XYZ file of C-alpha atoms in Angstrom:
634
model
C 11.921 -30.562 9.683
C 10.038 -33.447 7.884
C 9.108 -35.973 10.303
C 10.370 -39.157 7.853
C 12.522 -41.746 7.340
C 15.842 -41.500 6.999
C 17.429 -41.694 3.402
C 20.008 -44.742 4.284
C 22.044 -45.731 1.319
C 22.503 -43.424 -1.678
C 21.325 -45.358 -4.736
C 23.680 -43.198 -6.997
C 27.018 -42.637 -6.773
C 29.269 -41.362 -9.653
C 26.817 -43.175 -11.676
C 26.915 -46.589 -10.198
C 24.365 -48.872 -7.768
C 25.939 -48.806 -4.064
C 26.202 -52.195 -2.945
C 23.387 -52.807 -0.536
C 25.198 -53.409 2.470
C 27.600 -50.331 2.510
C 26.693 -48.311 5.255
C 26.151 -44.534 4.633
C 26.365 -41.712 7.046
C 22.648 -40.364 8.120
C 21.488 -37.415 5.956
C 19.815 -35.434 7.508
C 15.450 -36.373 6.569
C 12.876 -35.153 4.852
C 12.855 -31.249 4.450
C 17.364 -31.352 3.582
C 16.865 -35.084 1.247
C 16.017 -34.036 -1.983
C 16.181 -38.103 -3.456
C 14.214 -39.294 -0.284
C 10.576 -38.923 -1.420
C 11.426 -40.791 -4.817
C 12.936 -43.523 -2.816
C 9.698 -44.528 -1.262
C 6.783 -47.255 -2.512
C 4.214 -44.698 -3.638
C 3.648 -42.442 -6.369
C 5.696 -39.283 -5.209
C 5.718 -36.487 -7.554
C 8.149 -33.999 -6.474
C 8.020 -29.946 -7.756
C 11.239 -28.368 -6.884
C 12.322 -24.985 -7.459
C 13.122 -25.280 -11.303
C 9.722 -26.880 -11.860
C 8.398 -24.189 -9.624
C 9.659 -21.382 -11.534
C 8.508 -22.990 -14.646
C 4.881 -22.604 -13.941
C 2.442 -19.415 -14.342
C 1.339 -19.367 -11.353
C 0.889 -16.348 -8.742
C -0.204 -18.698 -5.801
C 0.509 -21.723 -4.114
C -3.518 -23.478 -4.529
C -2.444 -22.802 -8.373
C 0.853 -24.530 -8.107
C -0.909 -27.635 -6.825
C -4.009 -27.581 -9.222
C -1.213 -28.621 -11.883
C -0.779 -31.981 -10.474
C -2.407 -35.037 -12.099
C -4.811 -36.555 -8.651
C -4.947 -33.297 -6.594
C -7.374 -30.934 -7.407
C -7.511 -27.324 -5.381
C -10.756 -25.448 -5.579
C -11.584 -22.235 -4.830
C -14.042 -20.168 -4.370
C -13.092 -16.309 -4.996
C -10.057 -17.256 -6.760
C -7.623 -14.322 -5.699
C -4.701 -15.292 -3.664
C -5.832 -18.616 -2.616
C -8.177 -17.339 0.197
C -10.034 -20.157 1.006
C -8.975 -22.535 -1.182
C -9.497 -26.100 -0.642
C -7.201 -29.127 -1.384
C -8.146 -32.463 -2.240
C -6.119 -35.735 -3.248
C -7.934 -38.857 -4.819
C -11.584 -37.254 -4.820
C -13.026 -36.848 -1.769
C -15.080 -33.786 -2.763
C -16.173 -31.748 -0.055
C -14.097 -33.455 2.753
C -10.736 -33.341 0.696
C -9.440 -31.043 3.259
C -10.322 -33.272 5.961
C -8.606 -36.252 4.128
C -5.219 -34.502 2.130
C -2.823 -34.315 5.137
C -0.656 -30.856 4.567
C 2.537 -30.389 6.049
C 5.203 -27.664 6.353
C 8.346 -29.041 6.918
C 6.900 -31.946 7.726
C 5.247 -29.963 10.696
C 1.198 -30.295 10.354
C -0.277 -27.121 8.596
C -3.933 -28.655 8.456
C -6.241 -27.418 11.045
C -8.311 -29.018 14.109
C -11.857 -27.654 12.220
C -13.265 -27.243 8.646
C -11.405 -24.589 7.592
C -9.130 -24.656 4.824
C -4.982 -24.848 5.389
C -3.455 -21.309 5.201
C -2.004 -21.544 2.352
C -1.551 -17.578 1.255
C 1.368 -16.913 4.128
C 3.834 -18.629 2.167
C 5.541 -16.904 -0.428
C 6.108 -19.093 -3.845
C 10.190 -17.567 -3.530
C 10.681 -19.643 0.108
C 9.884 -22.688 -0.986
C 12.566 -25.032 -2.009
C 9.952 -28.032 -3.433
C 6.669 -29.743 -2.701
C 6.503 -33.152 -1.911
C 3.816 -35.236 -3.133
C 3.129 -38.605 -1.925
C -0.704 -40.087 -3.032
C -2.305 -42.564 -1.000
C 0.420 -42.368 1.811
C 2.276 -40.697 4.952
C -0.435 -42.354 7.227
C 2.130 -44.095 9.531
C 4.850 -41.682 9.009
C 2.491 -38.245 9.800
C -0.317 -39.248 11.177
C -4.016 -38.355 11.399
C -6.008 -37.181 7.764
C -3.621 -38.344 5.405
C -6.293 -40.454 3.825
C -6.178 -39.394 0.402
C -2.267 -38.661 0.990
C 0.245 -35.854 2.082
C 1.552 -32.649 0.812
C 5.056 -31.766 2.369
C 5.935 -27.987 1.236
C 9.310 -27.852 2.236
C 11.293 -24.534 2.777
C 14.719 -23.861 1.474
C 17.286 -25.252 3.858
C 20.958 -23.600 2.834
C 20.502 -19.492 1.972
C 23.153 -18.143 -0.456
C 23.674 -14.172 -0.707
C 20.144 -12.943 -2.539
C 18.656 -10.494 -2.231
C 14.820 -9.205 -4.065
C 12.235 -7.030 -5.079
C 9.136 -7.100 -6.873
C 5.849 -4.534 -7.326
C 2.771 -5.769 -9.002
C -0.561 -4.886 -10.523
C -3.461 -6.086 -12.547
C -7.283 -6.311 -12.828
C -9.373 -5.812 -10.342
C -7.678 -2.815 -8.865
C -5.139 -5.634 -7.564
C -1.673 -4.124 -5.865
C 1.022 -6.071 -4.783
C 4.629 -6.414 -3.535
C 7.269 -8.809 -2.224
C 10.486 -8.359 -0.929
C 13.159 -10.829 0.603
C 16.443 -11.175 1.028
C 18.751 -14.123 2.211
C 22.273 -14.521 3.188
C 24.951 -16.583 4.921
C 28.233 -16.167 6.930
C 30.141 -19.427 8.354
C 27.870 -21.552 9.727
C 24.927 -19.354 9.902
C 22.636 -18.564 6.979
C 19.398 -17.044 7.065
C 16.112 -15.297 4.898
C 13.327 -12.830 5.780
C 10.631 -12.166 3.155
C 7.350 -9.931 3.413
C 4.742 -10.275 0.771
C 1.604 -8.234 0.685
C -1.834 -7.749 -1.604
C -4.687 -5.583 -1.947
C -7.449 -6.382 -4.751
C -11.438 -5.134 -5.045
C -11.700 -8.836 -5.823
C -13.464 -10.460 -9.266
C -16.750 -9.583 -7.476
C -18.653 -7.416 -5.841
C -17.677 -7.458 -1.749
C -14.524 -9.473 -2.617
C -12.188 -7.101 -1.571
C -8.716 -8.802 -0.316
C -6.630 -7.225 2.148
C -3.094 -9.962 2.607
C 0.111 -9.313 4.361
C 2.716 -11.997 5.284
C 6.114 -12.286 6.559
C 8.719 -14.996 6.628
C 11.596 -15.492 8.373
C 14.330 -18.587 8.742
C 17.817 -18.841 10.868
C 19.570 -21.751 10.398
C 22.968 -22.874 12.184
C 25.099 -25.710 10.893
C 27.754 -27.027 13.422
C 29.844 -30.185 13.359
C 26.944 -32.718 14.443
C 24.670 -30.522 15.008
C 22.060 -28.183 13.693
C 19.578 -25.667 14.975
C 17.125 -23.817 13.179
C 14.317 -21.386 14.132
C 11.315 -20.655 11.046
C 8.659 -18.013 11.933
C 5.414 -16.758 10.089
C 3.107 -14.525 9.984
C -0.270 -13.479 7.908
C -3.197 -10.541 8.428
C -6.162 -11.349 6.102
C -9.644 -9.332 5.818
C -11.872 -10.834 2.910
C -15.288 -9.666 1.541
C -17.378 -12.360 1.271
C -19.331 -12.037 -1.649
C -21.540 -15.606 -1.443
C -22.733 -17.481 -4.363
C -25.036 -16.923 -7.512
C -28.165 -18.876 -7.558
C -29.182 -21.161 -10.407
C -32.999 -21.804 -10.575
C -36.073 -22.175 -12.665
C -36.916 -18.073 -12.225
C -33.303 -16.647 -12.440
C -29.943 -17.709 -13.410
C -27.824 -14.753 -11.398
C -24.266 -16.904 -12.774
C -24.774 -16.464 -15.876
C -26.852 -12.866 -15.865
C -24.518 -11.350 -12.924
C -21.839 -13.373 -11.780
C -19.738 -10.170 -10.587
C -22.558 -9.409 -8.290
C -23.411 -10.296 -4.673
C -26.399 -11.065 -2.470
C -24.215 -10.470 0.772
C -22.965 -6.880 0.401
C -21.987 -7.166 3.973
C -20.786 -10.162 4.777
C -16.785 -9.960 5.943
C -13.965 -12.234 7.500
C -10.503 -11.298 8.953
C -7.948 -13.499 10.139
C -4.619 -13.303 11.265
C -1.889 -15.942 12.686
C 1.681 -16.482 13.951
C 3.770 -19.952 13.773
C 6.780 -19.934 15.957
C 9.128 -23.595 14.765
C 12.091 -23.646 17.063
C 14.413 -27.465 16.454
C 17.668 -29.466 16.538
C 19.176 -31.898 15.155
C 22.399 -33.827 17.451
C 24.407 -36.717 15.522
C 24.586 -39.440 17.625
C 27.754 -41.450 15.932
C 27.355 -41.425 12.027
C 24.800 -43.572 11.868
C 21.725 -42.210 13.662
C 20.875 -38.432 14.990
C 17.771 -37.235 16.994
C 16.079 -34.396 16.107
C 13.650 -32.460 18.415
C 11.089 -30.044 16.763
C 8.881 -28.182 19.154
C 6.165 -25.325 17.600
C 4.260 -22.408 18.990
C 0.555 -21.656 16.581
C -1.880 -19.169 17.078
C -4.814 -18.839 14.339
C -7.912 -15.908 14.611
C -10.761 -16.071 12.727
C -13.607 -13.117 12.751
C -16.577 -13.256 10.789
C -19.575 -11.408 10.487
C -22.343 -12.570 8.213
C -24.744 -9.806 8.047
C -26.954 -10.937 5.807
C -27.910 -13.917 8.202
C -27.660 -12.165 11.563
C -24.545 -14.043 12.585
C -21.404 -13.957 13.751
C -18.559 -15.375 15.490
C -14.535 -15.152 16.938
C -12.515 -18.512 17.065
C -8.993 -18.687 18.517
C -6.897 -21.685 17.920
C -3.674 -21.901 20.400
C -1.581 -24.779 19.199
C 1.261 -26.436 20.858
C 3.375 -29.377 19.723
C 6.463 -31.327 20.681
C 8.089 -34.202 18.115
C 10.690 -35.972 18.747
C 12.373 -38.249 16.471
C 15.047 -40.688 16.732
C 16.279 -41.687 13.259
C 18.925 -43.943 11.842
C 20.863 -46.963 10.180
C 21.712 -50.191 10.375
C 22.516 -53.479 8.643
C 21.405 -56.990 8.547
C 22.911 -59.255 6.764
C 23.291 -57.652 3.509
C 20.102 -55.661 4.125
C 20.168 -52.207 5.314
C 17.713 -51.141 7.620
C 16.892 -46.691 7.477
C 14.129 -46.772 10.410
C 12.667 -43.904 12.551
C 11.421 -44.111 15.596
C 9.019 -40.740 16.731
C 6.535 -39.424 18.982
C 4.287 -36.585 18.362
C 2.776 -34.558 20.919
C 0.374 -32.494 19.888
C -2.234 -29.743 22.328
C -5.061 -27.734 20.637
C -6.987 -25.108 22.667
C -9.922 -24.098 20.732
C -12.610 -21.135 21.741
C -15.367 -19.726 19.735
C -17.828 -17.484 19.705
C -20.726 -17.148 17.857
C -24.388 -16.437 17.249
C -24.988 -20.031 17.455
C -23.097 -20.916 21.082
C -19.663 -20.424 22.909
C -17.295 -22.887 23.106
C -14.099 -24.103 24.961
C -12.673 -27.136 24.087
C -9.151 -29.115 24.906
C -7.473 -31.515 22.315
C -4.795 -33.389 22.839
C -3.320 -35.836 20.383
C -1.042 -38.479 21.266
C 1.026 -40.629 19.055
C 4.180 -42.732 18.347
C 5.385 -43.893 15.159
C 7.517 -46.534 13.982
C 9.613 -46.609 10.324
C 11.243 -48.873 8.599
C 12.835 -48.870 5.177
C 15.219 -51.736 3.610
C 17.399 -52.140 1.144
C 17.341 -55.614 0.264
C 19.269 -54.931 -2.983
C 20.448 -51.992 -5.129
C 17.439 -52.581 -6.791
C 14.975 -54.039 -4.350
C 13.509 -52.154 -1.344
C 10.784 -52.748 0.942
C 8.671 -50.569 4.110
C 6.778 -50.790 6.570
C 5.248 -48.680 9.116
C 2.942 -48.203 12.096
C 1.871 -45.515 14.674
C -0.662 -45.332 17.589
C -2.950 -42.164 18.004
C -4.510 -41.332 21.177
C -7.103 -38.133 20.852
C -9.028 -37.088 24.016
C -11.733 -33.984 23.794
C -12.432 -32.308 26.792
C -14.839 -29.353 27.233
C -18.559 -28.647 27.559
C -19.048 -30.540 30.448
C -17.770 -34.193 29.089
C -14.519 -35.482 27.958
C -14.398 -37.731 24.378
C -12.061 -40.434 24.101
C -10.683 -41.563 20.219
C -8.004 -43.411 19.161
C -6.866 -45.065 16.160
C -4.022 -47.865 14.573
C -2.361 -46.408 11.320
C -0.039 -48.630 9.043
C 1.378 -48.316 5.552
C 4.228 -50.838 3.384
C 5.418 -51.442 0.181
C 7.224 -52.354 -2.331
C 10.029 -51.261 -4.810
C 11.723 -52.444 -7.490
C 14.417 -50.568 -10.139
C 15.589 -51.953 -13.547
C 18.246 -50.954 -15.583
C 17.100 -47.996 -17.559
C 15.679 -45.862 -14.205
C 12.041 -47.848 -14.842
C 10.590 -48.640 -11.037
C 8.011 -50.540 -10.198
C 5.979 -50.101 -7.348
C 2.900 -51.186 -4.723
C 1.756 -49.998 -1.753
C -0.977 -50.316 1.229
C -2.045 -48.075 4.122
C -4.331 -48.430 6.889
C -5.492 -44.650 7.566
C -7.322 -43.286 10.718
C -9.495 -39.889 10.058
C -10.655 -38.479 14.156
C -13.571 -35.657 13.847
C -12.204 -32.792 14.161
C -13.813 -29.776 16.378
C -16.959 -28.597 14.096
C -17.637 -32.327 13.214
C -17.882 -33.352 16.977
C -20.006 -30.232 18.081
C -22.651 -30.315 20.379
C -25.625 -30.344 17.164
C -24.214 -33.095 15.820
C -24.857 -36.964 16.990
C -21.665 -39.048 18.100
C -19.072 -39.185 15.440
C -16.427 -42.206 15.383
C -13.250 -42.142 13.451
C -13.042 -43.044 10.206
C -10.831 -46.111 8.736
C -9.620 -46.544 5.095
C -7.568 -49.341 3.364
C -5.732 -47.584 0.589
C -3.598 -49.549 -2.361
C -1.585 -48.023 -5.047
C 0.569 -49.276 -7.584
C 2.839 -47.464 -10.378
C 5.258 -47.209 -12.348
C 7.737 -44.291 -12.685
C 10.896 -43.428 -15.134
C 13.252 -41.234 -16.005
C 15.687 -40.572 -18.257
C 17.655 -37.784 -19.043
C 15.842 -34.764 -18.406
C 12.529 -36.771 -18.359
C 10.432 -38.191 -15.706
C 7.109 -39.143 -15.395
C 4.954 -40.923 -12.020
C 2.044 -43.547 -13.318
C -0.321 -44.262 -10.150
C -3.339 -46.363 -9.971
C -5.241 -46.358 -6.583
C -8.186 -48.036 -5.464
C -9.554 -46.909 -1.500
C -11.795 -48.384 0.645
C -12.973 -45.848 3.464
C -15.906 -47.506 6.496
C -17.206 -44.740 8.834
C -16.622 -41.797 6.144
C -17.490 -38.685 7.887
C -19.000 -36.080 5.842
C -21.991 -33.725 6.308
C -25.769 -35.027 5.364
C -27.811 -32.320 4.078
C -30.893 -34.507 4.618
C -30.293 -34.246 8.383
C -28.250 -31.439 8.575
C -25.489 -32.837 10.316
C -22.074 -34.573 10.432
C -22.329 -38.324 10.732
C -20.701 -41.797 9.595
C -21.682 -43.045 7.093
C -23.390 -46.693 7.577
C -22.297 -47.959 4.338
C -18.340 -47.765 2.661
C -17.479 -45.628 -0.361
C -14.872 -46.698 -2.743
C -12.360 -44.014 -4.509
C -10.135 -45.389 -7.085
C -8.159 -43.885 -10.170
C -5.445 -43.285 -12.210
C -3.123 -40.217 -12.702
C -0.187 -39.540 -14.515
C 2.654 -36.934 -13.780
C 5.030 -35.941 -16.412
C 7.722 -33.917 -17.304
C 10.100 -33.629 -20.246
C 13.039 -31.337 -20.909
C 12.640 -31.360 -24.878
C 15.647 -29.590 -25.444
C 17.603 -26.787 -23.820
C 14.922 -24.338 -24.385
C 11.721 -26.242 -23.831
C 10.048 -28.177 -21.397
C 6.612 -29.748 -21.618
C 4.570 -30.866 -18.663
C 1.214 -32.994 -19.152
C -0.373 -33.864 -15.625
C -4.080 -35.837 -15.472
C -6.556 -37.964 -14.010
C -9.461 -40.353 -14.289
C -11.289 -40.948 -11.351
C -14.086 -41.958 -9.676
C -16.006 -42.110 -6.008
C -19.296 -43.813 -5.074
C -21.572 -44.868 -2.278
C -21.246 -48.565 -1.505
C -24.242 -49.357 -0.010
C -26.637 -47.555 2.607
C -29.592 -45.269 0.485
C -26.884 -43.334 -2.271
C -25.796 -46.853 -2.933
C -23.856 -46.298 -6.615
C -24.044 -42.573 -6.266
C -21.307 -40.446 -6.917
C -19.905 -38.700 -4.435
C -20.517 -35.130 -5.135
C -17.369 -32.616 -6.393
C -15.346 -35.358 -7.569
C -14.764 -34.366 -11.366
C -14.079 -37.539 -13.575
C -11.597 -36.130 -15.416
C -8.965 -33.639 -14.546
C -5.962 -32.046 -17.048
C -2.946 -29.765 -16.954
C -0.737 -29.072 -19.943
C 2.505 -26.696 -19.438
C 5.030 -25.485 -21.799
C 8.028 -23.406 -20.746
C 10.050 -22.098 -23.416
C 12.963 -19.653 -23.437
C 12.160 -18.128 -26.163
C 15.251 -15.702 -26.405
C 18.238 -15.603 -24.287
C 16.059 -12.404 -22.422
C 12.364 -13.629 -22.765
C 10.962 -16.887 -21.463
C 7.313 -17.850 -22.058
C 5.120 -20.092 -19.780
C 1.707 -21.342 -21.627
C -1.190 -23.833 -19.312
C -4.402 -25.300 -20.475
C -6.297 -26.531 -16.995
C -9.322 -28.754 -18.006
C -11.695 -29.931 -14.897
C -14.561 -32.329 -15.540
C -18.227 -33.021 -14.607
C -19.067 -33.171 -11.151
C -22.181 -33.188 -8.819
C -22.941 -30.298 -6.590
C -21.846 -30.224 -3.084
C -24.894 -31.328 -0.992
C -26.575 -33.603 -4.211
C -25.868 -36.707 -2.395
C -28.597 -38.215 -4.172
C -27.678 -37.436 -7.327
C -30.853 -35.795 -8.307
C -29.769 -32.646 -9.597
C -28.173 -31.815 -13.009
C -24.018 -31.493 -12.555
C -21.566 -28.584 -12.079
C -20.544 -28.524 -16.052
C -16.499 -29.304 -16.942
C -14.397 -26.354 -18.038
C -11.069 -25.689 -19.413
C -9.050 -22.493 -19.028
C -5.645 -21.105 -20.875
C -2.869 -19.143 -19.178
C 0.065 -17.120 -20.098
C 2.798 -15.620 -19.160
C 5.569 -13.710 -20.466
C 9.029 -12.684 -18.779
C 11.943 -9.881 -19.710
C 14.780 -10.081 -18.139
C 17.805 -7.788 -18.214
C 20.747 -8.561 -16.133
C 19.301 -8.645 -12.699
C 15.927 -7.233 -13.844
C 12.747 -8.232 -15.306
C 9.132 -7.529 -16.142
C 6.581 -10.356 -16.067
C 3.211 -9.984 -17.557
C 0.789 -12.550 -17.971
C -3.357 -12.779 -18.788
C -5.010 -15.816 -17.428
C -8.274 -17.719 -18.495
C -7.685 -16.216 -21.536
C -10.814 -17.924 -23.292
C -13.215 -15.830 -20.900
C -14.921 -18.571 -19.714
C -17.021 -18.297 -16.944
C -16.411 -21.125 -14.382
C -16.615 -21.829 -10.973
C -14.662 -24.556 -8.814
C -17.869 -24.708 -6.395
C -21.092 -25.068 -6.004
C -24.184 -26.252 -3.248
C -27.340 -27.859 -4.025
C -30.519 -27.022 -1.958
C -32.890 -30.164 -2.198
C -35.214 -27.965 -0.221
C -35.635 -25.362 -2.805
C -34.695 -27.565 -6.022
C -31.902 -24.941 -6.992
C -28.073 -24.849 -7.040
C -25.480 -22.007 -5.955
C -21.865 -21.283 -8.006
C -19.018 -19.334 -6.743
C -17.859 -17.988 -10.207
C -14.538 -17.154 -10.589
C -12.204 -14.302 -12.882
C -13.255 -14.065 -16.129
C -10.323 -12.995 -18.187
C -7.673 -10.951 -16.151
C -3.994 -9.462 -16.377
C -1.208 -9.208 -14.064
C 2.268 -7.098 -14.534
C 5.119 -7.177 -12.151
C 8.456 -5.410 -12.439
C 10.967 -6.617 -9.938
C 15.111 -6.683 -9.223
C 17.014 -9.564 -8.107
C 20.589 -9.567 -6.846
């Protein structure tokens, strides 16, 4: 379950403001509260399952490229694979700094790969929770640029369904799941799988997944036990070189320099928990987890190699409740997390076995001064110690995060926020080549508006951060380091969604943005893959009582390449792309169909710069494609 705060005092009931010092019996937090991220200080955009069904999208990286400040790149674009997430432009290190939870459990990884995203199915997931420029006290360690909580359904009704799929690229899929409930015991299992030859040449995609959730509901207490599963093999098709001789993205940008080069991987996540009442104003809940991640990858075409195997363990205990004083209302949580990584590797480069553990406790605090007026405040204390390789590495860090909230009559909020964030290297950044990393600080400040009425609501965020000891990767020493001098990130995004009328609903998501070297030699540079502008425009309309249509238009803006820290070279151009979708539905079946980038552009999410050689390399993504599924609900 969502490590968070506990949702004290129901701000609506039958219509009305509670008064503030009526005492509420605990809900149970995070991954069950559906009103508790829109209760806090910060920007929180929230997709739940209508707005989830709403979109054309096949994957979840394409689900979160809609939203205005969070941009997910990728570099093959089929399925996800490899797709990288990033909230209020960090570029190449978004991963590093968007935090990414499941059920409040942390899904981002102890190296520099990107979260595994492609193991859950779209059809699991009861909404996303979206909260910019916070969850540093409350979650911990990366949530620099913010934290993405993809939260699971919680309460299974009889379901039952079926779905077989195909489209370009020789691209075959299914997904199957059904769901069900009987007194106090309700459960789901769902398999998904996918085979494609890929947009390119050696880009071959080989996906199979399985989910599976029991859930038990007694009288003050709960237990619950979540399990997944994924098998991946990927051809790794590299990028297209852009120089003065040749210009293989725009003559061949199907084709492939690395004919050879391949990747598997495959992973388990066993999430056992409880959750005891203690009175009706507090409970404790006990989460415990079991992870296993396997990576294999063989790049011919530079004579290497290696095998990594992650073993995770962790242990998070929360204790969560209410009280009142005076005529405020105190919802606090008090947690620890308890986290151990074992991590070996080997490669062409070296063998390694390392130990990480990660300490922390976490305090939570969040009052209701008024009916209108709330306040938070926050603070946790990470210990991280290394040990492997013949030395043991010592890091810790302070994290802390408030605000401020305010309602008015007419659903308008005003808000402000602050957090103190805490970034340790992780494995690959603290590896033997590299010279002593320390962790990196940022001072983070939002503020916002957001408003609803009706079947509107709309999320207005302005951010500004301030990040000393950024740790990213210099190409002109060919290493991970801290940087000497602070870079600043700040912004503006806007998230909105209106329900026109009972047959159409319009969605216009973007962001203006901006991140540069403060000091040190790239002072007033940007930081490189950081577009300026990013857009998303959706329209769902039922067009008949049987046939619903979903339109996007997904505009992405200049950016430097990867590696350009200097600024030197020209910039990865802006695009925009148009998709569509169309759905038939007959009692309990239907046939979807829908062509995407419809404008046959040709784009790419990525690309490196070589100072050495003066040239640039794209990953260019599906030109115009198709995809038809036929499927049977119950």
């Amino acid at each position: 379950m969502q490590r968070s705060l506990v949702v004290a005092v129901s701000l609506l009931a039958s219509g009305q403001l509670l008064a503030a010092n009526e005492l509420q019996t605990v809900k149970v937090s995070g991954a069950t509260s559906t009103s508790l991220a829109r209760e806090l200080p910060v920007g929180a955009v929230i997709l739940d399952r209508h707005t989830l069904n709403s979109l054309p999208a096949s994957d979840l990286s394409e689900v979160l490229d809609t939203v205005g400040g969070l941009q997910a790149s990728q570099l093959y674009g089929i399925n996800g694979s490899g797709a990288s997430l990033d909230l209020l432009g960090f570029g190449a290190t978004g991963n590093q700094n968007t935090l990414i939870l499941l059920n409040g459990r942390r899904l981002s990884g102890i190296d520099l790969g990107s979260p595994n995203l492609t193991g859950i199915p779209l059809a699991a997931i009861e909404r996303i929770e979206i909260l910019p420029g916070a969850g540093a006290a409350l979650y911990g360690n990366g949530a620099t640029g913010g934290t993405i909580n993809i939260v699971t359904r919680q309460r299974y009704e009889q379901s039952a369904g079926l779905e077989v799929s195909s489209g370009s690229y020789n691209a075959l899929g299914g997904q199957f799941h059904a769901t069900g409930n009987r007194d106090r015991i309700s459960g789901a299992l769902a398999f998904q799988s996918l085979i494609s030859d890929g947009y390119r040449d050696n880009n071959d995609t080989r996906n199979h997944s399985v989910f599976g959730d029991l859930r038990y509901q007694g009288e003050g207490f709960q237990a619950y036990f979540t399990a997944t599963g994924e098998q991946q093999s990927l051809g790794l098709p590299g990028g297209r070189t852009i120089d003065a001789s040749q210009n293989q993205f725009r003559d061949d940008p199907q084709g492939t320099s690395t004919p050879l080069d391949e990747a598997e991987q495959d992973n388990y996540w066993l999430m056992p928990g409880i959750r005891i009442a203690l009175g009706d104003q507090s409970a404790l809940t006990l989460d415990v987890s079991r992870r296993r991640q396997h990576q294999d990858f063989d790049y011919v075409s530079s004579s290497s190699f290696g095998d990594t195997r992650v073993d995770s363990y962790s242990v998070t205990p929360k204790l969560e409740g209410q009280s009142a004083t005076g005529s405020a209302v105190h919802n606090w949580t008090l947690g620890v997390d308890l986290y151990e990584y074992d991590y070996r590797s080997i490669t062409s480069f070296g063998n390694r076995d390392l130990e990480q553990s990660q300490r922390a406790w976490y305090i939570h605090d969040l009052i209701s001064l008024t009916p209108k007026f709330s306040i938070s405040a926050g603070a946790r204390k990470l210990d991280s110690t290394l040990s492997g390789e013949g030395a043991n590495k010592d890091q810790d860090g302070e994290m802390y995060e408030g605000g401020l909230r305010y309602t008015f009559t007419g659903n308008l909020a005003l808000f402000a926020g602050a957090q103190r964030s805490v970034r340790i290297a992780n494995l690959d950044e603290l590896s033997p080549f590299n010279p002593p990393v320390d962790p990196q600080t940022g001072k983070t400040y939002t503020v916002g508006a957001s408003w609803s009425q009706g079947f509107q609501y709309s999320t207005l965020t302005l951010w500004r951060s301030e990040i000393d000891n950024e740790i990213l990767f210099d190409p002109a020493t060919f290493t991970n380091r801290n940087l000497d001098d602070p870079t600043v990130h700040k912004g503006i995004s806007i998230n909105s969604r209106w329900q026109v009328d009972k047959d159409l609903t319009f969605t216009a998501n973007a962001s203006a943005q901006q991140a540069r070297f403060d000091g040190g030699q790239y002072s007033g540079n940007d930081v490189p893959l950081v577009p300026e502008h990013t857009m998303a425009l959706i329209a769902d309309w039922q067009a008949l009582r049987w046939l619903s249509a979903q339109l996007s238009h997904r505009y992405v803006g200049d950016r430097h390449y990867d590696g350009d820290l200097a600024n030197q070279y020209t910039k990865l151009e802006h695009y925009r792309t148009t998709d569509l979708q169309l759905t038939a539905r007959y009692r309990g079946l239907y046939l979807r169909a829908g062509a995407y980038n419809l404008e046959n552009h040709q784009v790419a999410d990525y690309g490196n710069y070589n100072a050495t050689t003066n040239s640039a390399t794209l990953y260019p993504l599906p030109e115009r494609h198709y995809r038809i599924a036929v499927g049977f609900e119950l």
